[in-house]
Short mmCIF file of C-alpha atoms and ligand atoms in Angstrom, two decimals:
data_model
loop_
_atom_site.label_atom_id
_atom_site.label_comp_id
_atom_site.label_asym_id
_atom_site.label_seq_id
_atom_site.Cartn_x
_atom_site.Cartn_y
_atom_site.Cartn_z
CA MET H 257 -27.30 -14.03 2.55
CA LYS H 258 -26.50 -10.28 2.73
CA PRO H 259 -24.21 -8.91 0.01
CA ILE H 260 -20.57 -9.84 0.74
CA PRO H 261 -18.01 -7.28 -0.51
CA TYR H 262 -14.33 -8.12 -1.12
CA GLY H 263 -13.27 -5.78 1.67
CA LYS H 264 -14.81 -3.50 4.27
CA GLN H 265 -14.12 -1.57 7.47
CA SER H 266 -15.06 -2.71 10.95
CA ILE H 267 -16.28 0.06 13.29
CA ASN H 268 -17.07 -0.47 16.96
CA GLN H 269 -18.29 1.65 19.88
CA ASP H 270 -14.73 2.61 20.84
CA ASP H 271 -14.24 4.16 17.37
CA ILE H 272 -17.53 6.06 17.64
CA ASP H 273 -16.82 7.32 21.19
CA GLY H 274 -13.38 8.54 20.10
CA VAL H 275 -14.77 10.59 17.21
CA ILE H 276 -17.50 12.08 19.40
CA GLU H 277 -14.86 13.10 21.94
CA VAL H 278 -12.98 14.96 19.18
CA LEU H 279 -16.21 16.67 18.08
CA HIS H 280 -16.60 18.03 21.62
CA SER H 281 -12.95 19.13 21.80
CA ASP H 282 -11.25 22.36 20.64
CA TYR H 283 -9.60 20.80 17.59
CA LEU H 284 -11.18 19.23 14.53
CA THR H 285 -7.83 19.45 12.74
CA GLN H 286 -4.20 20.31 13.64
CA GLY H 287 -4.87 19.13 17.19
CA PRO H 288 -3.27 16.56 19.50
CA LYS H 289 -4.76 13.44 17.89
CA ILE H 290 -2.39 13.71 14.92
CA ALA H 291 0.85 13.33 16.88
CA GLU H 292 -0.74 10.61 19.03
CA PHE H 293 -1.76 8.60 15.96
CA GLU H 294 1.67 9.11 14.36
CA GLN H 295 3.50 7.95 17.45
CA LYS H 296 1.30 4.86 17.93
CA PHE H 297 1.50 3.95 14.27
CA ALA H 298 5.31 4.26 14.29
CA GLU H 299 5.35 1.94 17.31
CA TYR H 300 3.10 -0.59 15.59
CA ILE H 301 5.21 -0.60 12.43
CA GLY H 302 8.56 -0.46 14.24
CA CYS H 303 10.03 2.70 12.71
CA LYS H 304 11.29 6.01 14.11
CA TYR H 305 9.06 8.57 12.39
CA ALA H 306 5.56 8.64 10.96
CA VAL H 307 3.81 11.51 9.16
CA ALA H 308 0.01 11.39 8.88
CA VAL H 309 -1.46 12.72 5.62
CA SER H 310 -4.85 13.02 3.95
CA ASN H 311 -4.66 9.75 1.95
CA GLY H 312 -2.27 7.16 0.54
CA THR H 313 -1.92 8.99 -2.76
CA ALA H 314 -0.86 12.18 -0.93
CA ALA H 315 1.66 10.00 0.96
CA LEU H 316 3.12 8.84 -2.36
CA HIS H 317 3.18 12.37 -3.79
CA LEU H 318 4.92 13.87 -0.74
CA SER H 319 7.40 10.98 -0.69
CA ALA H 320 8.34 11.59 -4.32
CA LEU H 321 8.71 15.33 -3.59
CA ALA H 322 10.81 14.72 -0.47
CA LEU H 323 13.16 12.54 -2.56
CA ASP H 324 13.34 15.39 -5.06
CA VAL H 325 11.75 13.70 -8.08
CA LYS H 326 11.75 16.26 -10.87
CA SER H 327 11.35 16.66 -14.60
CA GLY H 328 13.10 13.91 -16.54
CA ASP H 329 13.78 11.63 -13.52
CA LYS H 330 13.01 7.97 -14.21
CA VAL H 331 11.50 5.72 -11.55
CA ILE H 332 10.58 2.02 -11.68
CA THR H 333 7.42 0.37 -10.29
CA THR H 334 5.34 -2.75 -10.91
CA PRO H 335 2.43 -2.88 -13.39
CA ILE H 336 0.30 -4.81 -10.87
CA THR H 337 -0.57 -2.05 -8.44
CA PHE H 338 -3.06 0.74 -7.96
CA VAL H 339 -2.38 3.59 -10.44
CA ALA H 340 -1.33 5.95 -7.62
CA SER H 341 2.01 4.09 -7.17
CA ALA H 342 2.96 5.26 -10.68
CA ASN H 343 1.08 8.56 -10.84
CA CYS H 344 3.04 10.12 -7.96
CA VAL H 345 6.14 10.24 -10.17
CA LEU H 346 4.23 11.93 -12.99
CA TYR H 347 2.85 14.52 -10.51
CA CYS H 348 6.48 15.65 -10.05
CA GLY H 349 7.23 15.72 -13.78
CA GLY H 350 9.18 12.46 -13.69
CA GLU H 351 8.83 9.39 -15.93
CA ILE H 352 7.67 5.94 -14.88
CA ASP H 353 9.03 2.62 -16.09
CA PHE H 354 7.87 -0.88 -15.12
CA VAL H 355 9.38 -4.26 -14.32
CA ASP H 356 7.24 -7.36 -14.84
CA ILE H 357 6.00 -9.47 -11.92
CA ASP H 358 7.02 -12.91 -10.67
CA GLN H 359 4.33 -15.43 -11.57
CA ASN H 360 4.40 -17.12 -8.14
CA THR H 361 4.40 -14.14 -5.78
CA PHE H 362 2.75 -11.55 -8.11
CA LEU H 363 5.37 -9.06 -6.82
CA MET H 364 7.97 -7.22 -8.88
CA ASP H 365 10.48 -9.75 -10.27
CA LEU H 366 13.82 -8.71 -8.77
CA ASP H 367 15.81 -10.73 -11.34
CA LYS H 368 14.15 -8.75 -14.10
CA LEU H 369 14.79 -5.54 -12.17
CA GLU H 370 18.52 -6.36 -12.05
CA GLU H 371 18.53 -7.17 -15.78
CA LYS H 372 16.90 -3.84 -16.59
CA LEU H 373 19.31 -1.88 -14.42
CA ALA H 374 22.35 -3.72 -15.79
CA SER H 375 21.32 -3.11 -19.41
CA ASN H 376 21.01 0.67 -18.94
CA PRO H 377 23.79 3.19 -18.26
CA GLN H 378 24.41 3.85 -14.54
CA GLY H 379 22.28 6.84 -13.47
CA THR H 380 19.38 6.19 -15.86
CA TYR H 381 17.03 5.60 -12.91
CA LYS H 382 16.67 7.59 -9.70
CA GLY H 383 14.47 5.37 -7.61
CA ILE H 384 12.16 2.43 -7.26
CA ILE H 385 8.64 2.06 -5.88
CA PRO H 386 8.07 -1.61 -4.97
CA VAL H 387 4.64 -2.69 -3.74
CA ASP H 388 3.93 -5.23 -0.98
CA PHE H 389 1.08 -6.49 -3.13
CA THR H 390 -1.77 -8.36 -1.32
CA GLY H 391 0.20 -7.72 1.91
CA LEU H 392 3.14 -9.91 0.93
CA PRO H 393 6.45 -8.16 1.70
CA ILE H 394 8.82 -7.57 -1.20
CA ASP H 395 12.34 -8.73 -0.29
CA THR H 396 13.63 -5.29 0.68
CA GLU H 397 16.93 -6.77 1.90
CA ARG H 398 17.79 -7.87 -1.63
CA LEU H 399 16.19 -4.75 -3.08
CA LYS H 400 18.38 -2.52 -0.90
CA LYS H 401 21.54 -4.22 -2.22
CA ILE H 402 20.37 -3.58 -5.78
CA ALA H 403 19.41 0.00 -4.90
CA ASN H 404 22.85 0.66 -3.36
CA LYS H 405 24.63 -0.70 -6.42
CA TYR H 406 22.68 1.59 -8.75
CA LYS H 407 22.29 4.52 -6.31
CA LEU H 408 18.50 4.34 -6.19
CA TRP H 409 16.17 5.38 -3.40
CA ILE H 410 13.27 3.13 -2.33
CA ILE H 411 9.67 4.18 -1.60
CA GLU H 412 7.93 1.04 -0.33
CA ASP H 413 4.21 1.12 -1.14
CA ALA H 414 3.05 -0.83 1.92
CA CYS H 415 -0.66 0.10 1.63
CA HIS H 416 -1.60 -3.60 1.72
CA ALA H 417 0.87 -4.65 4.32
CA PRO H 418 0.75 -3.22 7.86
CA GLY H 419 1.91 -6.17 9.98
CA GLY H 420 3.48 -8.08 7.06
CA TYR H 421 7.06 -9.23 7.68
CA PHE H 422 9.92 -11.45 6.54
CA LYS H 423 13.03 -12.96 8.08
CA ASN H 424 16.21 -11.53 6.59
CA SER H 425 19.48 -13.45 6.02
CA ASN H 426 20.42 -12.96 9.69
CA ASN H 427 17.03 -14.33 10.74
CA LYS H 428 16.00 -10.87 11.89
CA THR H 429 12.31 -9.91 11.47
CA ILE H 430 11.81 -7.08 8.99
CA TYR H 431 8.34 -5.47 9.08
CA CYS H 432 6.81 -3.78 6.05
CA GLY H 433 7.42 -0.06 6.37
CA ASP H 434 9.87 -0.33 9.31
CA GLY H 435 12.49 1.64 7.39
CA GLN H 436 15.30 -0.96 7.75
CA TYR H 437 15.88 -1.01 4.01
CA SER H 438 13.40 1.48 2.47
CA ASP H 439 13.97 5.24 2.57
CA LEU H 440 10.25 5.95 2.88
CA SER H 441 7.18 3.71 3.14
CA ILE H 442 3.57 4.64 2.64
CA PHE H 443 0.24 3.38 3.95
CA SER H 444 -3.44 4.08 3.19
CA PHE H 445 -6.39 4.10 5.59
CA HIS H 446 -9.11 3.79 2.97
CA PRO H 447 -11.98 1.68 4.42
CA VAL H 448 -10.98 -1.50 2.52
CA LYS H 449 -7.47 -1.42 4.02
CA HIS H 450 -6.46 -2.86 7.44
CA ILE H 451 -6.97 0.39 9.35
CA ALA H 452 -9.87 2.64 8.29
CA THR H 453 -10.04 6.39 8.88
CA GLY H 454 -12.37 7.26 5.99
CA GLU H 455 -9.61 8.86 3.97
CA GLY H 456 -6.11 8.86 5.37
CA GLY H 457 -2.51 7.90 4.84
CA MET H 458 0.89 7.68 6.55
CA ILE H 459 4.53 7.92 5.57
CA THR H 460 7.07 6.09 7.73
CA THR H 461 10.86 6.48 7.81
CA ASN H 462 13.98 6.29 9.99
CA ASN H 463 15.56 9.26 8.19
CA GLU H 464 15.28 12.46 10.24
CA GLU H 465 16.04 14.79 7.33
CA LEU H 466 13.31 13.27 5.15
CA TYR H 467 10.95 13.36 8.11
CA LYS H 468 11.44 17.12 8.57
CA GLN H 469 11.03 17.72 4.85
CA LEU H 470 7.74 15.76 4.86
CA LEU H 471 6.36 17.81 7.78
CA LEU H 472 7.11 20.97 5.84
CA LEU H 473 5.64 19.71 2.55
CA ARG H 474 2.46 18.44 4.25
CA THR H 475 1.42 21.94 5.18
CA HIS H 476 2.21 24.32 2.28
CA GLY H 477 5.98 24.29 2.87
CA ILE H 478 5.29 26.70 5.72
CA THR H 479 7.24 26.77 8.98
CA LYS H 480 6.91 28.69 12.25
CA SER H 481 9.88 26.94 13.91
CA PRO H 482 12.10 29.76 15.29
CA GLU H 483 15.32 27.91 14.38
CA MET H 484 14.27 27.69 10.72
CA LEU H 485 13.08 31.26 10.21
CA GLN H 486 15.19 33.70 8.16
CA GLU H 487 13.53 36.69 9.84
CA ASN H 488 11.08 37.09 12.72
CA HIS H 489 8.49 39.85 12.86
CA GLY H 490 6.56 38.62 15.94
CA GLY H 491 4.23 35.95 17.18
CA TRP H 492 2.21 35.74 13.96
CA TYR H 493 5.23 35.28 11.72
CA TYR H 494 5.72 32.28 9.42
CA GLU H 495 7.73 31.60 6.30
CA MET H 496 7.07 29.45 3.25
CA HIS H 497 10.26 27.62 2.26
CA GLU H 498 8.98 25.02 -0.21
CA LEU H 499 6.07 24.70 -2.62
CA GLY H 500 4.09 22.37 -0.37
CA PHE H 501 0.47 21.26 -0.20
CA ASN H 502 -2.37 20.93 2.27
CA TYR H 503 -2.21 17.18 2.75
CA ARG H 504 -3.10 17.20 6.46
CA LEU H 505 -5.24 14.58 8.18
CA SER H 506 -8.09 15.81 10.42
CA ASP H 507 -8.26 14.98 14.13
CA LEU H 508 -11.54 13.14 13.49
CA SER H 509 -9.74 10.75 11.18
CA ALA H 510 -6.69 10.50 13.43
CA SER H 511 -8.96 9.49 16.30
CA LEU H 512 -10.39 6.66 14.21
CA GLY H 513 -6.80 5.66 13.40
CA ILE H 514 -5.90 5.49 17.10
CA THR H 515 -8.86 3.32 18.11
CA GLN H 516 -8.60 1.12 14.99
CA LEU H 517 -4.90 0.56 15.69
CA LYS H 518 -5.80 -1.02 19.05
CA ARG H 519 -7.52 -3.82 17.12
CA ALA H 520 -5.01 -4.03 14.25
CA LYS H 521 -3.25 -7.17 15.53
CA GLU H 522 -6.56 -8.93 16.09
CA GLY H 523 -7.75 -7.96 12.60
CA LEU H 524 -4.50 -9.16 11.06
CA GLN H 525 -4.85 -12.49 12.85
CA ARG H 526 -8.40 -12.90 11.55
CA ARG H 527 -7.24 -12.12 7.99
CA LYS H 528 -4.60 -14.84 8.30
CA GLU H 529 -7.21 -17.35 9.49
CA ILE H 530 -9.48 -16.49 6.57
CA ALA H 531 -6.58 -16.85 4.11
CA ASN H 532 -5.66 -20.19 5.64
CA ASN H 533 -9.25 -21.41 5.23
CA TYR H 534 -9.20 -20.44 1.54
CA PHE H 535 -5.85 -22.17 1.00
CA ASN H 536 -7.11 -25.40 2.54
CA ALA H 537 -10.43 -25.29 0.71
CA PHE H 538 -8.87 -24.79 -2.73
CA LYS H 539 -5.57 -26.63 -2.52
CA ASP H 540 -6.84 -29.75 -4.31
CA SER H 541 -8.86 -27.81 -6.93
CA PRO H 542 -7.76 -26.32 -10.29
CA ILE H 543 -7.67 -22.89 -8.60
CA LYS H 544 -4.19 -21.32 -8.55
CA MET H 545 -3.00 -19.29 -5.56
CA GLN H 546 0.02 -17.17 -4.61
CA LYS H 547 3.12 -19.31 -3.90
CA VAL H 548 5.21 -17.89 -1.13
CA ASN H 549 8.58 -18.65 0.46
CA ASN H 550 8.25 -19.68 4.16
CA ASN H 551 10.31 -16.73 5.41
CA PHE H 552 7.61 -14.31 4.26
CA SER H 553 4.43 -13.53 6.20
CA ASN H 554 1.56 -12.01 4.18
CA ALA H 555 -0.65 -9.39 5.89
CA PHE H 556 -3.51 -10.40 3.53
CA HIS H 557 -5.16 -7.17 2.53
CA LEU H 558 -6.24 -9.30 -0.45
CA PHE H 559 -6.76 -12.98 -1.15
CA VAL H 560 -6.18 -13.56 -4.86
CA ILE H 561 -7.08 -16.71 -6.77
CA GLN H 562 -6.50 -17.43 -10.46
CA VAL H 563 -8.93 -19.28 -12.72
CA LYS H 564 -9.17 -19.67 -16.50
CA ASN H 565 -12.80 -18.49 -16.82
CA ARG H 566 -12.45 -15.51 -14.54
CA LEU H 567 -15.22 -13.34 -16.04
CA GLU H 568 -17.74 -16.18 -15.66
CA LEU H 569 -16.70 -16.77 -12.05
CA TYR H 570 -16.92 -13.04 -11.29
CA ASN H 571 -20.46 -12.91 -12.70
CA TYR H 572 -21.47 -16.18 -11.04
CA LEU H 573 -20.36 -14.88 -7.63
CA LYS H 574 -22.12 -11.58 -8.25
CA SER H 575 -25.37 -13.40 -9.01
CA HIS H 576 -24.93 -15.07 -5.60
CA ASN H 577 -24.43 -11.71 -3.84
CA ILE H 578 -20.66 -12.12 -3.53
CA PHE H 579 -18.80 -9.06 -4.80
CA SER H 580 -15.28 -10.10 -5.70
CA GLN H 581 -12.88 -7.60 -7.26
CA ILE H 582 -9.92 -7.53 -9.65
CA HIS H 583 -6.52 -6.28 -8.47
CA TYR H 584 -5.28 -4.87 -10.72
CA ILE H 585 -5.74 -3.93 -14.33
CA PRO H 586 -2.05 -3.52 -15.33
CA VAL H 587 -1.15 0.17 -15.02
CA HIS H 588 0.71 0.27 -18.36
CA LEU H 589 -2.52 -0.77 -20.15
CA GLN H 590 -4.57 2.13 -18.81
CA PRO H 591 -5.44 4.46 -21.72
CA TYR H 592 -3.57 7.33 -20.06
CA TYR H 593 -0.39 5.24 -19.85
CA LYS H 594 -0.83 3.83 -23.36
CA ASN H 595 -0.43 7.44 -24.53
CA PHE H 596 3.22 7.13 -23.46
CA GLY H 597 3.67 4.17 -25.82
CA TRP H 598 3.04 1.23 -23.47
CA LYS H 599 1.13 -1.60 -25.10
CA ASN H 600 -0.18 -5.14 -24.78
CA GLY H 601 2.73 -7.57 -24.67
CA ASP H 602 5.14 -5.26 -22.82
CA PHE H 603 4.80 -7.18 -19.51
CA PRO H 604 3.40 -10.62 -20.38
CA ILE H 605 3.48 -12.16 -16.89
CA ALA H 606 1.48 -9.25 -15.47
CA GLU H 607 -0.96 -9.39 -18.39
CA ASN H 608 -1.51 -13.17 -18.01
CA TYR H 609 -1.93 -12.68 -14.28
CA TYR H 610 -4.59 -10.02 -14.93
CA ASN H 611 -6.56 -12.32 -17.24
CA GLU H 612 -7.04 -14.90 -14.49
CA CYS H 613 -6.95 -13.05 -11.15
CA LEU H 614 -9.86 -12.50 -8.77
CA SER H 615 -9.83 -11.18 -5.19
CA LEU H 616 -12.15 -13.03 -2.79
CA PRO H 617 -13.75 -11.41 0.28
CA ILE H 618 -11.32 -10.98 3.17
CA TYR H 619 -11.79 -8.63 6.12
CA ALA H 620 -11.78 -8.89 9.91
CA SER H 621 -15.57 -9.01 10.31
CA LEU H 622 -16.17 -11.66 7.61
CA SER H 623 -17.91 -14.47 9.51
CA THR H 624 -17.09 -18.15 9.18
CA LYS H 625 -20.58 -18.72 7.85
CA GLU H 626 -20.11 -16.07 5.19
CA GLN H 627 -16.70 -17.45 4.22
CA ASP H 628 -18.09 -21.00 3.98
CA TYR H 629 -20.78 -19.66 1.66
CA VAL H 630 -18.08 -18.00 -0.52
CA ILE H 631 -15.98 -21.18 -0.57
CA ASN H 632 -18.93 -23.39 -1.47
CA THR H 633 -20.10 -21.03 -4.20
CA VAL H 634 -16.60 -20.90 -5.74
CA LEU H 635 -16.24 -24.70 -5.57
CA GLU H 636 -19.70 -25.18 -7.10
CA PHE H 637 -18.61 -23.03 -10.04
CA VAL H 638 -15.26 -24.76 -10.48
CA LYS H 639 -16.97 -28.17 -10.64
C1 PLP M 5 -5.07 2.11 -1.65
C2 PLP M 5 -3.76 2.18 -2.34
C3 PLP M 5 -3.13 3.40 -2.67
C4 PLP M 5 -3.81 4.74 -2.53
O1 PLP M 5 -4.31 5.02 -1.31
P1 PLP M 5 -5.52 6.09 -1.15
O2 PLP M 5 -5.60 6.27 0.32
O3 PLP M 5 -6.74 5.49 -1.74
O4 PLP M 5 -5.10 7.35 -1.86
C5 PLP M 5 -1.87 3.35 -3.24
N1 PLP M 5 -1.25 2.18 -3.49
C6 PLP M 5 -1.83 0.99 -3.21
C7 PLP M 5 -1.08 -0.26 -3.50
C8 PLP M 5 -3.10 0.96 -2.65
O5 PLP M 5 -3.69 -0.23 -2.40
#
């Protein structure tokens, strides 16, 4: 059996042809593929605006800037996420706080969020960065009510969740990143994610003002739009209005995004099948899995199991050429974050989760034969 990673891209001839076409064109960057990718992605997600950027971390950074995070501002996220969800606030000089996870869904516990907000003076926090961890949507309908009460903005980290959805209280379908309840949502196109562009990211929103601000910040805070200029010296003239960055995506990457997007639904369906196979294979074993309310549909970037002897299972799988992964080491326990005073015991549910979690291979091109091999190897170990 060839090595089986926990996640990987799937590239076909259509992807390759698209990139070659860009190589032969006039634009390697700042060309027409960007707007085309943005428009198609917005359509797929079901939102008004999408802004393509160089990676998911840049998407988080620009989102925090667009919402005006500055020195002293406090923002809440979950400890079970990639470090970038927290780092983006620090980039802007803000402070990060955490709320523990729910032991069934592994997502931020919204009861605990409410407790934290209620036990602090109004105005202590500016915003919240929930994560659709594994691809499971956080209940943004409830989150929005909480956010309104405490005047918080929401950046939804939907990196795991393109195509994830839930039914709200009116039985309406709410897609991750569709901007119904979140101010901004962000996605990543790293090769292990649903859509692979090498490096790449996207911010989605229904808010026109934030959209315009993001376009400006993505490219140095520079504008050439005649209606925005304070002066005009001629055709070459531009003005810098904000301290922005170069967080642009190249047309090569955008082309990959466009062709990958055509297969996104198919890939999502395959991920759901794989997840379903794992559920059925392990349901009568001592292996614990995510417990989810029926109204929520997971996009399955990850398939997480929990076992007592996790390190042994990890090593056992590795010795059988199966490369599982751990998502995530709690952010507050990273040495950099411990410098701020966070310590073991601060978020016990997240810490217990970390001790037992393991992500099994899941990606569109994982074959049934390969998955059966993974399942049998896991079951062999558990016995
Ligand atoms: C992948 C990921 C990011 C960062 O995306 P990059 O494109 O690697 O910068 C942020 N948050 C979460 C939850 C992710 O999975």
